[in-house]
PDB file of C-alpha atoms in Angstrom:
ATOM      1  CA  MET A  20     166.657  85.406 129.002  1.00  0.00           C
ATOM      2  CA  ALA A  21     163.432  87.157 127.735  1.00  0.00           C
ATOM      3  CA  SER A  22     162.416  90.506 126.404  1.00  0.00           C
ATOM      4  CA  SER A  23     160.143  91.096 129.279  1.00  0.00           C
ATOM      5  CA  LEU A  24     159.327  89.587 132.731  1.00  0.00           C
ATOM      6  CA  PRO A  25     157.144  86.613 132.667  1.00  0.00           C
ATOM      7  CA  PRO A  26     153.634  87.651 133.556  1.00  0.00           C
ATOM      8  CA  ALA A  27     153.524  85.550 136.618  1.00  0.00           C
ATOM      9  CA  PHE A  28     156.762  87.006 138.214  1.00  0.00           C
ATOM     10  CA  SER A  29     157.143  90.208 140.032  1.00  0.00           C
ATOM     11  CA  PRO A  30     160.558  92.069 140.577  1.00  0.00           C
ATOM     12  CA  ASP A  31     161.968  91.547 144.095  1.00  0.00           C
ATOM     13  CA  TYR A  32     164.068  94.791 143.600  1.00  0.00           C
ATOM     14  CA  SER A  33     162.882  98.519 142.794  1.00  0.00           C
ATOM     15  CA  TYR A  34     163.234  99.855 139.230  1.00  0.00           C
ATOM     16  CA  TYR A  35     165.189 103.015 138.451  1.00  0.00           C
ATOM     17  CA  LEU A  36     163.399 105.050 135.868  1.00  0.00           C
ATOM     18  CA  PHE A  37     165.887 104.384 133.317  1.00  0.00           C
ATOM     19  CA  ASN A  38     165.736 100.535 133.779  1.00  0.00           C
ATOM     20  CA  HIS A  39     161.863 100.429 133.606  1.00  0.00           C
ATOM     21  CA  PRO A  40     160.624  98.603 130.500  1.00  0.00           C
ATOM     22  CA  ASP A  41     158.466 101.493 129.396  1.00  0.00           C
ATOM     23  CA  HIS A  42     161.777 103.869 129.489  1.00  0.00           C
ATOM     24  CA  LEU A  43     163.845 101.247 127.759  1.00  0.00           C
ATOM     25  CA  ARG A  44     161.461 101.302 124.906  1.00  0.00           C
ATOM     26  CA  LEU A  45     161.819 105.058 124.659  1.00  0.00           C
ATOM     27  CA  GLN A  46     165.784 104.477 124.445  1.00  0.00           C
ATOM     28  CA  ALA A  47     165.716 101.788 121.723  1.00  0.00           C
ATOM     29  CA  ASP A  48     163.286  99.482 119.894  1.00  0.00           C
ATOM     30  CA  GLU A  49     165.366  96.210 120.601  1.00  0.00           C
ATOM     31  CA  TRP A  50     166.601  95.064 124.027  1.00  0.00           C
ATOM     32  CA  LEU A  51     168.014  91.883 125.231  1.00  0.00           C
ATOM     33  CA  SER A  52     166.959  91.207 128.683  1.00  0.00           C
ATOM     34  CA  PHE A  53     168.173  88.485 131.133  1.00  0.00           C
ATOM     35  CA  TYR A  54     166.236  87.693 134.456  1.00  0.00           C
ATOM     36  CA  LEU A  55     167.209  85.500 137.401  1.00  0.00           C
ATOM     37  CA  LEU A  56     163.847  83.958 138.381  1.00  0.00           C
ATOM     38  CA  ARG A  57     162.904  82.327 141.660  1.00  0.00           C
ATOM     39  CA  ASN A  58     160.161  79.845 140.885  1.00  0.00           C
ATOM     40  CA  VAL A  59     159.058  79.271 144.523  1.00  0.00           C
ATOM     41  CA  ASN A  60     157.782  82.723 145.171  1.00  0.00           C
ATOM     42  CA  GLN A  61     157.625  83.798 141.541  1.00  0.00           C
ATOM     43  CA  LYS A  62     159.984  86.688 142.025  1.00  0.00           C
ATOM     44  CA  ALA A  63     162.628  88.098 139.789  1.00  0.00           C
ATOM     45  CA  MET A  64     165.888  88.313 141.767  1.00  0.00           C
ATOM     46  CA  ALA A  65     167.874  90.114 139.277  1.00  0.00           C
ATOM     47  CA  GLN A  66     167.738  91.724 135.841  1.00  0.00           C
ATOM     48  CA  VAL A  67     169.824  93.402 133.200  1.00  0.00           C
ATOM     49  CA  SER A  68     168.907  94.730 129.707  1.00  0.00           C
ATOM     50  CA  PHE A  69     171.403  95.288 126.977  1.00  0.00           C
ATOM     51  CA  HIS A  70     170.976  96.892 123.628  1.00  0.00           C
ATOM     52  CA  LEU A  71     173.055  95.187 121.004  1.00  0.00           C
ATOM     53  CA  GLN A  72     174.984  97.393 118.537  1.00  0.00           C
ATOM     54  CA  ASN A  73     178.012  96.537 116.500  1.00  0.00           C
ATOM     55  CA  LYS A  74     179.147  93.587 118.585  1.00  0.00           C
ATOM     56  CA  SER A  75     178.661  95.666 121.742  1.00  0.00           C
ATOM     57  CA  ALA A  76     176.146  95.307 124.535  1.00  0.00           C
ATOM     58  CA  LEU A  77     174.977  98.515 125.984  1.00  0.00           C
ATOM     59  CA  THR A  78     173.076  99.500 129.077  1.00  0.00           C
ATOM     60  CA  PRO A  79     171.735 102.158 128.863  1.00  0.00           C
ATOM     61  CA  VAL A  80     171.638 103.574 125.110  1.00  0.00           C
ATOM     62  CA  ARG A  81     169.968 107.036 125.935  1.00  0.00           C
ATOM     63  CA  ALA A  82     169.815 107.634 129.515  1.00  0.00           C
ATOM     64  CA  PRO A  83     172.238 108.648 132.315  1.00  0.00           C
ATOM     65  CA  PHE A  84     172.615 105.014 133.685  1.00  0.00           C
ATOM     66  CA  GLY A  85     171.442 101.574 133.385  1.00  0.00           C
ATOM     67  CA  SER A  86     173.131  98.491 135.014  1.00  0.00           C
ATOM     68  CA  PHE A  87     171.941  95.426 136.908  1.00  0.00           C
ATOM     69  CA  LEU A  88     168.841  95.422 139.177  1.00  0.00           C
ATOM     70  CA  PHE A  89     168.991  92.722 141.986  1.00  0.00           C
ATOM     71  CA  SER A  90     167.341  91.896 145.294  1.00  0.00           C
ATOM     72  CA  ASP A  91     168.850  92.767 148.591  1.00  0.00           C
ATOM     73  CA  ARG A  92     168.251  89.039 149.436  1.00  0.00           C
ATOM     74  CA  LEU A  93     170.337  87.794 146.592  1.00  0.00           C
ATOM     75  CA  SER A  94     173.724  86.350 147.815  1.00  0.00           C
ATOM     76  CA  PRO A  95     177.075  87.873 146.214  1.00  0.00           C
ATOM     77  CA  LEU A  96     177.894  84.439 144.841  1.00  0.00           C
ATOM     78  CA  VAL A  97     174.467  84.147 143.091  1.00  0.00           C
ATOM     79  CA  LEU A  98     174.685  87.573 141.513  1.00  0.00           C
ATOM     80  CA  TYR A  99     178.379  86.933 140.614  1.00  0.00           C
ATOM     81  CA  GLU A 100     177.179  83.693 138.623  1.00  0.00           C
ATOM     82  CA  PHE A 101     174.201  85.550 137.206  1.00  0.00           C
ATOM     83  CA  ILE A 102     176.448  88.245 135.948  1.00  0.00           C
ATOM     84  CA  GLN A 103     178.933  85.416 134.338  1.00  0.00           C
ATOM     85  CA  HIS A 104     175.896  83.635 132.838  1.00  0.00           C
ATOM     86  CA  CYS A 105     174.734  86.850 131.115  1.00  0.00           C
ATOM     87  CA  GLU A 106     178.297  87.490 129.707  1.00  0.00           C
ATOM     88  CA  ALA A 107     178.218  83.921 128.328  1.00  0.00           C
ATOM     89  CA  LEU A 108     174.968  84.336 126.612  1.00  0.00           C
ATOM     90  CA  LEU A 109     176.268  87.841 125.243  1.00  0.00           C
ATOM     91  CA  ARG A 110     179.258  86.033 123.746  1.00  0.00           C
ATOM     92  CA  ASP A 111     176.978  83.569 121.929  1.00  0.00           C
ATOM     93  CA  TYR A 112     175.165  86.613 120.409  1.00  0.00           C
ATOM     94  CA  GLY A 113     178.614  87.724 119.134  1.00  0.00           C
ATOM     95  CA  VAL A 114     179.241  90.394 121.502  1.00  0.00           C
ATOM     96  CA  THR A 115     182.775  91.234 122.177  1.00  0.00           C
ATOM     97  CA  SER A 116     182.281  94.424 124.386  1.00  0.00           C
ATOM     98  CA  VAL A 117     180.010  95.299 127.213  1.00  0.00           C
ATOM     99  CA  TYR A 118     179.311  98.802 128.436  1.00  0.00           C
ATOM    100  CA  ILE A 119     177.614  99.543 131.748  1.00  0.00           C
ATOM    101  CA  THR A 120     176.949 102.793 133.091  1.00  0.00           C
ATOM    102  CA  GLU A 121     176.404 102.471 136.712  1.00  0.00           C
ATOM    103  CA  PRO A 122     174.015 104.832 138.796  1.00  0.00           C
ATOM    104  CA  PRO A 123     175.722 106.777 141.663  1.00  0.00           C
ATOM    105  CA  LEU A 124     176.716 104.588 144.582  1.00  0.00           C
ATOM    106  CA  TYR A 125     174.407 106.762 146.615  1.00  0.00           C
ATOM    107  CA  TYR A 126     171.510 105.541 144.755  1.00  0.00           C
ATOM    108  CA  ARG A 127     171.580 101.811 145.998  1.00  0.00           C
ATOM    109  CA  LYS A 128     172.619 100.178 149.469  1.00  0.00           C
ATOM    110  CA  SER A 129     174.433  97.405 147.571  1.00  0.00           C
ATOM    111  CA  GLY A 130     176.456  99.495 145.077  1.00  0.00           C
ATOM    112  CA  GLU A 131     179.734  98.495 146.479  1.00  0.00           C
ATOM    113  CA  LEU A 132     178.905  94.814 146.012  1.00  0.00           C
ATOM    114  CA  LEU A 133     177.919  95.112 142.402  1.00  0.00           C
ATOM    115  CA  GLN A 134     181.002  97.155 141.551  1.00  0.00           C
ATOM    116  CA  THR A 135     183.306  94.807 143.422  1.00  0.00           C
ATOM    117  CA  ILE A 136     181.922  91.870 141.492  1.00  0.00           C
ATOM    118  CA  LEU A 137     182.224  93.629 138.200  1.00  0.00           C
ATOM    119  CA  LEU A 138     185.919  94.447 138.893  1.00  0.00           C
ATOM    120  CA  ASN A 139     186.568  91.099 140.104  1.00  0.00           C
ATOM    121  CA  LEU A 140     185.267  89.819 136.660  1.00  0.00           C
ATOM    122  CA  ASN A 141     187.843  92.177 135.009  1.00  0.00           C
ATOM    123  CA  TYR A 142     185.423  94.886 133.912  1.00  0.00           C
ATOM    124  CA  ARG A 143     187.225  98.430 134.032  1.00  0.00           C
ATOM    125  CA  ILE A 144     186.130 101.733 134.828  1.00  0.00           C
ATOM    126  CA  SER A 145     186.421 103.851 131.774  1.00  0.00           C
ATOM    127  CA  LYS A 146     184.910 107.073 133.109  1.00  0.00           C
ATOM    128  CA  ALA A 147     184.399 108.073 136.772  1.00  0.00           C
ATOM    129  CA  GLU A 148     182.326 110.915 137.839  1.00  0.00           C
ATOM    130  CA  LEU A 149     181.632 112.534 141.052  1.00  0.00           C
ATOM    131  CA  SER A 150     178.102 112.797 142.195  1.00  0.00           C
ATOM    132  CA  SER A 151     176.319 114.212 145.117  1.00  0.00           C
ATOM    133  CA  GLY A 152     172.840 113.879 146.509  1.00  0.00           C
ATOM    134  CA  ILE A 153     170.554 114.975 149.274  1.00  0.00           C
ATOM    135  CA  ARG A 154     168.479 112.294 150.863  1.00  0.00           C
ATOM    136  CA  VAL A 155     164.676 113.128 150.983  1.00  0.00           C
ATOM    137  CA  ASP A 156     163.386 111.945 154.297  1.00  0.00           C
ATOM    138  CA  SER A 157     161.790 113.294 157.547  1.00  0.00           C
ATOM    139  CA  ILE A 158     164.944 115.620 158.308  1.00  0.00           C
ATOM    140  CA  SER A 159     164.545 119.280 156.948  1.00  0.00           C
ATOM    141  CA  PHE A 160     167.181 120.303 154.500  1.00  0.00           C
ATOM    142  CA  GLU A 161     168.189 123.154 156.954  1.00  0.00           C
ATOM    143  CA  GLU A 162     169.100 120.490 159.570  1.00  0.00           C
ATOM    144  CA  LYS A 163     171.185 118.591 157.148  1.00  0.00           C
ATOM    145  CA  ILE A 164     173.527 121.292 155.842  1.00  0.00           C
ATOM    146  CA  GLU A 165     176.453 122.935 157.539  1.00  0.00           C
ATOM    147  CA  ALA A 166     176.475 126.220 159.354  1.00  0.00           C
ATOM    148  CA  TRP A 167     178.562 127.979 156.365  1.00  0.00           C
ATOM    149  CA  GLU A 168     176.040 126.482 153.888  1.00  0.00           C
ATOM    150  CA  LYS A 169     173.171 127.968 155.622  1.00  0.00           C
ATOM    151  CA  ARG A 170     174.827 131.411 155.349  1.00  0.00           C
ATOM    152  CA  LYS A 171     174.728 131.189 151.646  1.00  0.00           C
ATOM    153  CA  LEU A 172     171.057 130.598 151.359  1.00  0.00           C
TER     154      LEU A 172
END
């Protein structure tokens, strides 16, 4: 646990805008951040930041989503244990409720993994929303859409 990633370490995952330390500071002044560090290569393998408020841990505070960040190379068991360890430390801070707003599953390859782990740890979905997205890649937008959608353009 630390408020920021130790200087010698770099993340082995990509930040979302809303999880980046600069954006977290815009959301709230105080954060409790947890990191899973691999000393061998000085990489952070997982991270989560919570704002504590009235015995609740929130991620995010004022952003569309927050949640855990983790490396694709992290095994499901290690991620599961990291989340359990974060829960135990939050209890030490007097936290009785944890609120996590997940990004759309489309945003990360391993979204189903995290969702499965959280459900197995007895988290419940309090608000489910549909989302959609268009992948930005070398294929043009016109090639991606159906004929009936092209007629609307």
